[in-house]
Amino acid sequence: MKIVAAKKILKANDQLAEENRQKLTAAGVFCVNVVGSPGAGKTTLLEALFAALDGRLRPAVIEGDIAGSIDAERIEKLGVPVVQINTQGACHLDASMIAAAAEDLDYSAIDLLLIENVGNLVCTAGFDLGEHLRIIVLSTTEGDDKAAKYPAIFQGSHALVITKADLLPHTNFDTRRIAADMKRLAPKAETFQVAALTGEGIAPAAEWLAAKCAASATDD
Ligand SMILES: Nc1nc2c(ncn2[C@@H]2O[C@H](COP(=O)(O)OP(=O)(O)OP(=O)(O)O)[C@@H](O)[C@H]2O)c(=O)[nH]1
Ligand SMILES: [Mg+2]
């Protein structure tokens, strides 16, 4: 019985996610779901991407956290429109939360919507939000075995951003190992290595994102 209930919830989520995606696409908003462990560096990556894009796109952010508005306040400081979702214990965002948050956003004034999911490598994998792309953020301090141990979240992602590259000399993180696992799990995905705190390596990731955004606008 429990399995049937879970399947129903996932099916309802998938339907709502598809509605979200259709609304986003119709409005010309390119949407990216940014996932990764707590503290991997997701918000710092968003800050660095906005700096690198330097006003080229009109961005907005949906922040997902169990509690508080710390990340939304960081994004607000940059002058980027942001909506904070508090999941009150849930370990992932879902499509209904995005639909509710979207009511507080003006899609006509947005080109790129970045959703920072709740820090989690497990639950986030099962819930489509209606995004066009998913980026998985993994920091060099988390270990190079994470793709092998949490394959689902890596498998469905379109890019892997390895963050905290500045700390590489202090870790035993083997970039070749994670890149090889990613190649096996998601052969078409791009891999970027960055130190978001210093901006090192951010430019290629920002260019890739801008190109994806532009390509989706041409598709319409
Ligand atoms: N050395 C170094 N530290 C970083 C880098 N990126 C992020 N950090 C630090 O890592 C910590 C966590 O960064 P956040 O960007 O808040 O991580 P997050 O994934 O958004 O965290 P949650 O939203 O809580 O899941 C902060 O202290 C950052 O300053 C980096 O490239 N290098
Ligand atoms: Mg964050």
mmCIF file of C-alpha atoms and ligand atoms in Angstrom:
data_model
loop_
_atom_site.group_PDB
_atom_site.id
_atom_site.type_symbol
_atom_site.label_atom_id
_atom_site.label_comp_id
_atom_site.label_asym_id
_atom_site.label_seq_id
_atom_site.Cartn_x
_atom_site.Cartn_y
_atom_site.Cartn_z
ATOM 1 C CA MET A 1 0.000 0.000 0.000
ATOM 2 C CA LYS A 2 2.776 2.435 0.923
ATOM 3 C CA ILE A 3 4.506 1.826 -2.402
ATOM 4 C CA VAL A 4 1.308 2.640 -4.305
ATOM 5 C CA ALA A 5 0.900 5.897 -2.338
ATOM 6 C CA ALA A 6 4.489 6.914 -3.091
ATOM 7 C CA LYS A 7 3.970 6.190 -6.780
ATOM 8 C CA LYS A 8 0.851 8.386 -6.793
ATOM 9 C CA ILE A 9 2.720 11.262 -5.179
ATOM 10 C CA LEU A 10 5.519 10.984 -7.737
ATOM 11 C CA LYS A 11 3.046 10.837 -10.629
ATOM 12 C CA ALA A 12 1.227 13.933 -9.352
ATOM 13 C CA ASN A 13 4.579 15.680 -8.972
ATOM 14 C CA ASP A 14 5.596 14.758 -12.524
ATOM 15 C CA GLN A 15 2.342 16.174 -13.921
ATOM 16 C CA LEU A 16 2.754 19.430 -12.022
ATOM 17 C CA ALA A 17 6.426 19.627 -13.016
ATOM 18 C CA GLU A 18 5.413 19.339 -16.673
ATOM 19 C CA GLU A 19 2.923 22.192 -16.187
ATOM 20 C CA ASN A 20 5.668 24.291 -14.559
ATOM 21 C CA ARG A 21 8.007 23.552 -17.485
ATOM 22 C CA GLN A 22 5.360 24.489 -20.063
ATOM 23 C CA LYS A 23 4.642 27.807 -18.303
ATOM 24 C CA LEU A 24 8.364 28.597 -18.040
ATOM 25 C CA THR A 25 9.000 27.711 -21.682
ATOM 26 C CA ALA A 26 5.988 29.712 -22.882
ATOM 27 C CA ALA A 27 7.240 32.738 -20.923
ATOM 28 C CA GLY A 28 10.780 32.360 -22.311
ATOM 29 C CA VAL A 29 12.263 31.623 -18.875
ATOM 30 C CA PHE A 30 15.133 29.109 -18.826
ATOM 31 C CA CYS A 31 15.074 27.207 -15.528
ATOM 32 C CA VAL A 32 17.920 25.353 -13.804
ATOM 33 C CA ASN A 33 17.689 23.144 -10.715
ATOM 34 C CA VAL A 34 20.920 23.400 -8.693
ATOM 35 C CA VAL A 35 21.456 20.423 -6.392
ATOM 36 C CA GLY A 36 24.211 19.235 -4.046
ATOM 37 C CA SER A 37 25.009 18.424 -0.426
ATOM 38 C CA PRO A 38 24.598 20.932 2.397
ATOM 39 C CA GLY A 39 27.505 23.357 2.199
ATOM 40 C CA ALA A 40 28.771 22.113 -1.183
ATOM 41 C CA GLY A 41 28.884 25.723 -2.359
ATOM 42 C CA LYS A 42 25.605 26.127 -4.267
ATOM 43 C CA THR A 43 24.830 29.689 -3.148
ATOM 44 C CA THR A 44 28.453 30.770 -3.603
ATOM 45 C CA LEU A 45 28.317 29.329 -7.136
ATOM 46 C CA LEU A 46 25.152 31.335 -7.897
ATOM 47 C CA GLU A 47 26.844 34.495 -6.598
ATOM 48 C CA ALA A 48 29.899 33.825 -8.778
ATOM 49 C CA LEU A 49 27.781 33.057 -11.867
ATOM 50 C CA PHE A 50 25.856 36.323 -11.496
ATOM 51 C CA ALA A 51 29.154 38.215 -11.214
ATOM 52 C CA ALA A 52 30.487 36.470 -14.342
ATOM 53 C CA LEU A 53 27.287 37.045 -16.321
ATOM 54 C CA ASP A 54 27.619 40.723 -15.387
ATOM 55 C CA GLY A 55 24.022 41.710 -16.148
ATOM 56 C CA ARG A 56 23.887 39.808 -19.449
ATOM 57 C CA LEU A 57 20.736 37.891 -18.536
ATOM 58 C CA ARG A 58 17.810 38.897 -16.337
ATOM 59 C CA PRO A 59 18.093 36.304 -13.538
ATOM 60 C CA ALA A 60 15.887 35.326 -10.607
ATOM 61 C CA VAL A 61 16.333 32.742 -7.880
ATOM 62 C CA ILE A 62 14.129 30.401 -5.884
ATOM 63 C CA GLU A 63 15.904 29.357 -2.688
ATOM 64 C CA GLY A 64 14.940 26.089 -1.015
ATOM 65 C CA ASP A 65 15.890 25.579 2.628
ATOM 66 C CA ILE A 66 14.451 23.676 5.538
ATOM 67 C CA ALA A 67 14.352 26.910 7.541
ATOM 68 C CA GLY A 68 15.397 30.547 7.435
ATOM 69 C CA SER A 69 16.223 33.013 4.694
ATOM 70 C CA ILE A 70 20.028 33.247 4.898
ATOM 71 C CA ASP A 71 20.594 32.266 1.256
ATOM 72 C CA ALA A 72 17.765 34.484 -0.048
ATOM 73 C CA GLU A 73 19.299 37.440 1.812
ATOM 74 C CA ARG A 74 22.656 36.751 0.101
ATOM 75 C CA ILE A 75 20.973 36.750 -3.323
ATOM 76 C CA GLU A 76 18.874 39.840 -2.521
ATOM 77 C CA LYS A 77 22.074 41.770 -1.795
ATOM 78 C CA LEU A 78 23.036 41.283 -5.448
ATOM 79 C CA GLY A 79 19.804 42.944 -6.583
ATOM 80 C CA VAL A 80 18.507 39.653 -8.022
ATOM 81 C CA PRO A 81 14.779 38.894 -7.449
ATOM 82 C CA VAL A 82 14.491 35.961 -5.056
ATOM 83 C CA VAL A 83 11.780 33.889 -3.388
ATOM 84 C CA GLN A 84 12.634 31.763 -0.352
ATOM 85 C CA ILE A 85 10.807 28.482 0.195
ATOM 86 C CA ASN A 86 10.983 26.921 3.666
ATOM 87 C CA THR A 87 10.232 23.217 3.383
ATOM 88 C CA GLN A 88 9.804 22.892 7.179
ATOM 89 C CA GLY A 89 11.630 19.607 7.373
ATOM 90 C CA ALA A 90 11.219 18.199 3.871
ATOM 91 C CA CYS A 91 14.570 17.207 2.361
ATOM 92 C CA HIS A 92 13.795 18.408 -1.180
ATOM 93 C CA LEU A 93 11.726 20.880 -3.170
ATOM 94 C CA ASP A 94 8.804 19.611 -5.221
ATOM 95 C CA ALA A 95 6.868 20.904 -8.210
ATOM 96 C CA SER A 96 3.959 22.265 -6.131
ATOM 97 C CA MET A 97 6.373 24.419 -4.090
ATOM 98 C CA ILE A 98 7.824 25.854 -7.321
ATOM 99 C CA ALA A 99 4.329 26.561 -8.679
ATOM 100 C CA ALA A 100 3.511 28.455 -5.454
ATOM 101 C CA ALA A 101 6.814 30.383 -5.465
ATOM 102 C CA ALA A 102 6.319 31.306 -9.129
ATOM 103 C CA GLU A 103 3.270 33.373 -8.140
ATOM 104 C CA ASP A 104 5.693 35.831 -6.518
ATOM 105 C CA LEU A 105 7.851 36.122 -9.644
ATOM 106 C CA ASP A 106 7.243 38.165 -12.784
ATOM 107 C CA TYR A 107 8.230 35.751 -15.560
ATOM 108 C CA SER A 108 8.059 38.558 -18.151
ATOM 109 C CA ALA A 109 11.056 40.175 -16.420
ATOM 110 C CA ILE A 110 13.175 36.988 -16.175
ATOM 111 C CA ASP A 111 15.415 35.119 -18.661
ATOM 112 C CA LEU A 112 17.092 32.693 -16.261
ATOM 113 C CA LEU A 113 15.509 31.158 -13.153
ATOM 114 C CA LEU A 114 17.950 29.342 -10.886
ATOM 115 C CA ILE A 115 16.430 27.097 -8.228
ATOM 116 C CA GLU A 116 18.744 26.219 -5.336
ATOM 117 C CA ASN A 117 17.374 22.963 -3.992
ATOM 118 C CA VAL A 118 17.634 21.833 -0.367
ATOM 119 C CA GLY A 119 21.126 20.475 0.362
ATOM 120 C CA ASN A 120 20.714 16.735 -0.245
ATOM 121 C CA LEU A 121 22.091 14.135 -2.671
ATOM 122 C CA VAL A 122 19.282 11.597 -2.219
ATOM 123 C CA CYS A 123 15.749 13.028 -2.006
ATOM 124 C CA THR A 124 16.296 15.740 -4.621
ATOM 125 C CA ALA A 125 16.925 13.085 -7.292
ATOM 126 C CA GLY A 126 13.317 11.847 -7.320
ATOM 127 C CA PHE A 127 11.527 15.168 -7.805
ATOM 128 C CA ASP A 128 11.303 16.911 -11.159
ATOM 129 C CA LEU A 129 10.577 20.602 -10.521
ATOM 130 C CA GLY A 130 9.842 21.502 -14.127
ATOM 131 C CA GLU A 131 13.366 22.725 -14.820
ATOM 132 C CA HIS A 132 15.078 22.591 -18.214
ATOM 133 C CA LEU A 133 18.485 21.605 -16.805
ATOM 134 C CA ARG A 134 19.932 20.207 -13.605
ATOM 135 C CA ILE A 135 23.370 21.097 -12.282
ATOM 136 C CA ILE A 136 24.989 18.990 -9.579
ATOM 137 C CA VAL A 137 27.483 20.801 -7.362
ATOM 138 C CA LEU A 138 30.147 18.706 -5.607
ATOM 139 C CA SER A 139 32.940 20.189 -3.515
ATOM 140 C CA THR A 140 36.438 18.772 -3.322
ATOM 141 C CA THR A 141 36.064 18.240 0.436
ATOM 142 C CA GLU A 142 33.163 15.783 0.020
ATOM 143 C CA GLY A 143 35.157 12.944 -1.527
ATOM 144 C CA ASP A 144 35.547 11.747 -5.108
ATOM 145 C CA ASP A 145 33.380 8.651 -4.529
ATOM 146 C CA LYS A 146 30.055 10.505 -4.382
ATOM 147 C CA ALA A 147 28.907 9.803 -7.951
ATOM 148 C CA ALA A 148 29.528 6.098 -7.412
ATOM 149 C CA LYS A 149 27.657 6.137 -4.086
ATOM 150 C CA TYR A 150 24.733 8.451 -5.047
ATOM 151 C CA PRO A 151 24.355 7.683 -8.762
ATOM 152 C CA ALA A 152 20.757 8.852 -9.314
ATOM 153 C CA ILE A 153 21.375 12.536 -8.713
ATOM 154 C CA PHE A 154 24.461 12.520 -10.970
ATOM 155 C CA GLN A 155 22.749 10.423 -13.656
ATOM 156 C CA GLY A 156 19.961 12.923 -14.297
ATOM 157 C CA SER A 157 22.203 16.001 -14.277
ATOM 158 C CA HIS A 158 23.342 17.998 -17.311
ATOM 159 C CA ALA A 159 26.470 19.397 -15.707
ATOM 160 C CA LEU A 160 28.769 18.620 -12.796
ATOM 161 C CA VAL A 161 30.393 21.614 -11.148
ATOM 162 C CA ILE A 162 33.300 20.604 -8.938
ATOM 163 C CA THR A 163 33.661 23.443 -6.434
ATOM 164 C CA LYS A 164 36.321 24.498 -3.914
ATOM 165 C CA ALA A 165 39.097 23.683 -6.394
ATOM 166 C CA ASP A 166 41.327 26.004 -4.324
ATOM 167 C CA LEU A 167 41.223 23.363 -1.552
ATOM 168 C CA LEU A 168 42.408 20.515 -3.819
ATOM 169 C CA PRO A 169 45.979 20.561 -2.430
ATOM 170 C CA HIS A 170 44.552 19.894 1.037
ATOM 171 C CA THR A 171 42.382 16.920 0.043
ATOM 172 C CA ASN A 172 42.800 13.503 -1.564
ATOM 173 C CA PHE A 173 40.068 14.333 -4.101
ATOM 174 C CA ASP A 174 40.863 12.763 -7.474
ATOM 175 C CA THR A 175 39.212 14.802 -10.228
ATOM 176 C CA ARG A 176 39.878 12.040 -12.774
ATOM 177 C CA ARG A 177 37.887 9.551 -10.705
ATOM 178 C CA ILE A 178 34.772 11.714 -10.421
ATOM 179 C CA ALA A 179 35.052 12.729 -14.096
ATOM 180 C CA ALA A 180 35.211 9.049 -15.103
ATOM 181 C CA ASP A 181 32.190 8.168 -12.950
ATOM 182 C CA MET A 182 30.266 11.113 -14.400
ATOM 183 C CA LYS A 183 31.153 10.041 -17.946
ATOM 184 C CA ARG A 184 29.711 6.590 -17.177
ATOM 185 C CA LEU A 185 26.535 7.892 -15.476
ATOM 186 C CA ALA A 186 25.810 10.914 -17.684
ATOM 187 C CA PRO A 187 27.923 10.713 -20.867
ATOM 188 C CA LYS A 188 26.561 13.971 -22.320
ATOM 189 C CA ALA A 189 27.042 16.060 -19.170
ATOM 190 C CA GLU A 190 29.643 18.824 -18.985
ATOM 191 C CA THR A 191 32.134 18.941 -16.115
ATOM 192 C CA PHE A 192 33.484 22.239 -14.759
ATOM 193 C CA GLN A 193 36.064 22.771 -12.039
ATOM 194 C CA VAL A 194 35.755 26.034 -10.149
ATOM 195 C CA ALA A 195 36.675 27.916 -7.016
ATOM 196 C CA ALA A 196 33.542 30.005 -6.718
ATOM 197 C CA LEU A 197 34.946 31.964 -3.801
ATOM 198 C CA THR A 198 37.760 33.386 -5.936
ATOM 199 C CA GLY A 199 36.002 33.200 -9.326
ATOM 200 C CA GLU A 200 38.589 30.764 -10.720
ATOM 201 C CA GLY A 201 37.121 28.649 -13.546
ATOM 202 C CA ILE A 202 33.718 30.356 -13.368
ATOM 203 C CA ALA A 203 33.807 31.960 -16.830
ATOM 204 C CA PRO A 204 33.439 28.694 -18.842
ATOM 205 C CA ALA A 205 30.543 27.565 -16.609
ATOM 206 C CA ALA A 206 28.803 30.931 -16.999
ATOM 207 C CA GLU A 207 29.327 30.859 -20.794
ATOM 208 C CA TRP A 208 27.901 27.332 -20.993
ATOM 209 C CA LEU A 209 24.833 28.411 -19.016
ATOM 210 C CA ALA A 210 24.335 31.540 -21.132
ATOM 211 C CA ALA A 211 24.635 29.448 -24.317
ATOM 212 C CA LYS A 212 22.052 26.923 -23.059
ATOM 213 C CA CYS A 213 19.728 29.790 -22.172
ATOM 214 C CA ALA A 214 20.179 31.387 -25.607
ATOM 215 C CA ALA A 215 19.680 28.044 -27.403
ATOM 216 C CA SER A 216 16.404 27.450 -25.575
ATOM 217 C CA ALA A 217 15.200 30.943 -26.534
ATOM 218 C CA THR A 218 15.946 30.179 -30.219
ATOM 219 C CA ASP A 219 14.048 26.856 -29.980
ATOM 220 C CA ASP A 220 10.794 28.679 -29.132
HETATM 221 N N1 LIG B 1 37.524 27.526 -0.081
HETATM 222 C C1 LIG B 1 36.341 27.633 -0.678
HETATM 223 N N2 LIG B 1 35.235 27.730 0.069
HETATM 224 C C2 LIG B 1 34.044 27.812 -0.587
HETATM 225 C C3 LIG B 1 33.945 27.817 -1.997
HETATM 226 N N3 LIG B 1 32.640 27.891 -2.327
HETATM 227 C C4 LIG B 1 31.964 27.951 -1.167
HETATM 228 N N4 LIG B 1 32.800 27.924 -0.105
HETATM 229 C C5 LIG B 1 32.455 27.996 1.319
HETATM 230 O O1 LIG B 1 31.713 26.835 1.667
HETATM 231 C C6 LIG B 1 30.712 27.171 2.642
HETATM 232 C C7 LIG B 1 29.343 26.750 2.119
HETATM 233 O O2 LIG B 1 29.054 27.504 0.938
HETATM 234 P P1 LIG B 1 27.565 27.785 0.464
HETATM 235 O O3 LIG B 1 27.651 28.426 -0.870
HETATM 236 O O4 LIG B 1 26.803 28.496 1.512
HETATM 237 O O5 LIG B 1 27.039 26.297 0.333
HETATM 238 P P2 LIG B 1 25.566 25.784 -0.032
HETATM 239 O O6 LIG B 1 25.715 24.563 -0.851
HETATM 240 O O7 LIG B 1 24.783 26.892 -0.607
HETATM 241 O O8 LIG B 1 25.006 25.417 1.423
HETATM 242 P P3 LIG B 1 23.486 25.069 1.841
HETATM 243 O O9 LIG B 1 22.595 26.041 1.129
HETATM 244 O O10 LIG B 1 23.474 25.251 3.310
HETATM 245 O O11 LIG B 1 23.249 23.646 1.415
HETATM 246 C C8 LIG B 1 30.837 28.690 2.869
HETATM 247 O O12 LIG B 1 31.618 28.911 4.010
HETATM 248 C C9 LIG B 1 31.533 29.160 1.607
HETATM 249 O O13 LIG B 1 32.271 30.358 1.796
HETATM 250 C C10 LIG B 1 35.150 27.716 -2.759
HETATM 251 O O14 LIG B 1 35.164 27.707 -3.983
HETATM 252 N N5 LIG B 1 36.311 27.613 -2.050
HETATM 253 MG MG MG B 2 22.931 27.625 -0.066
#
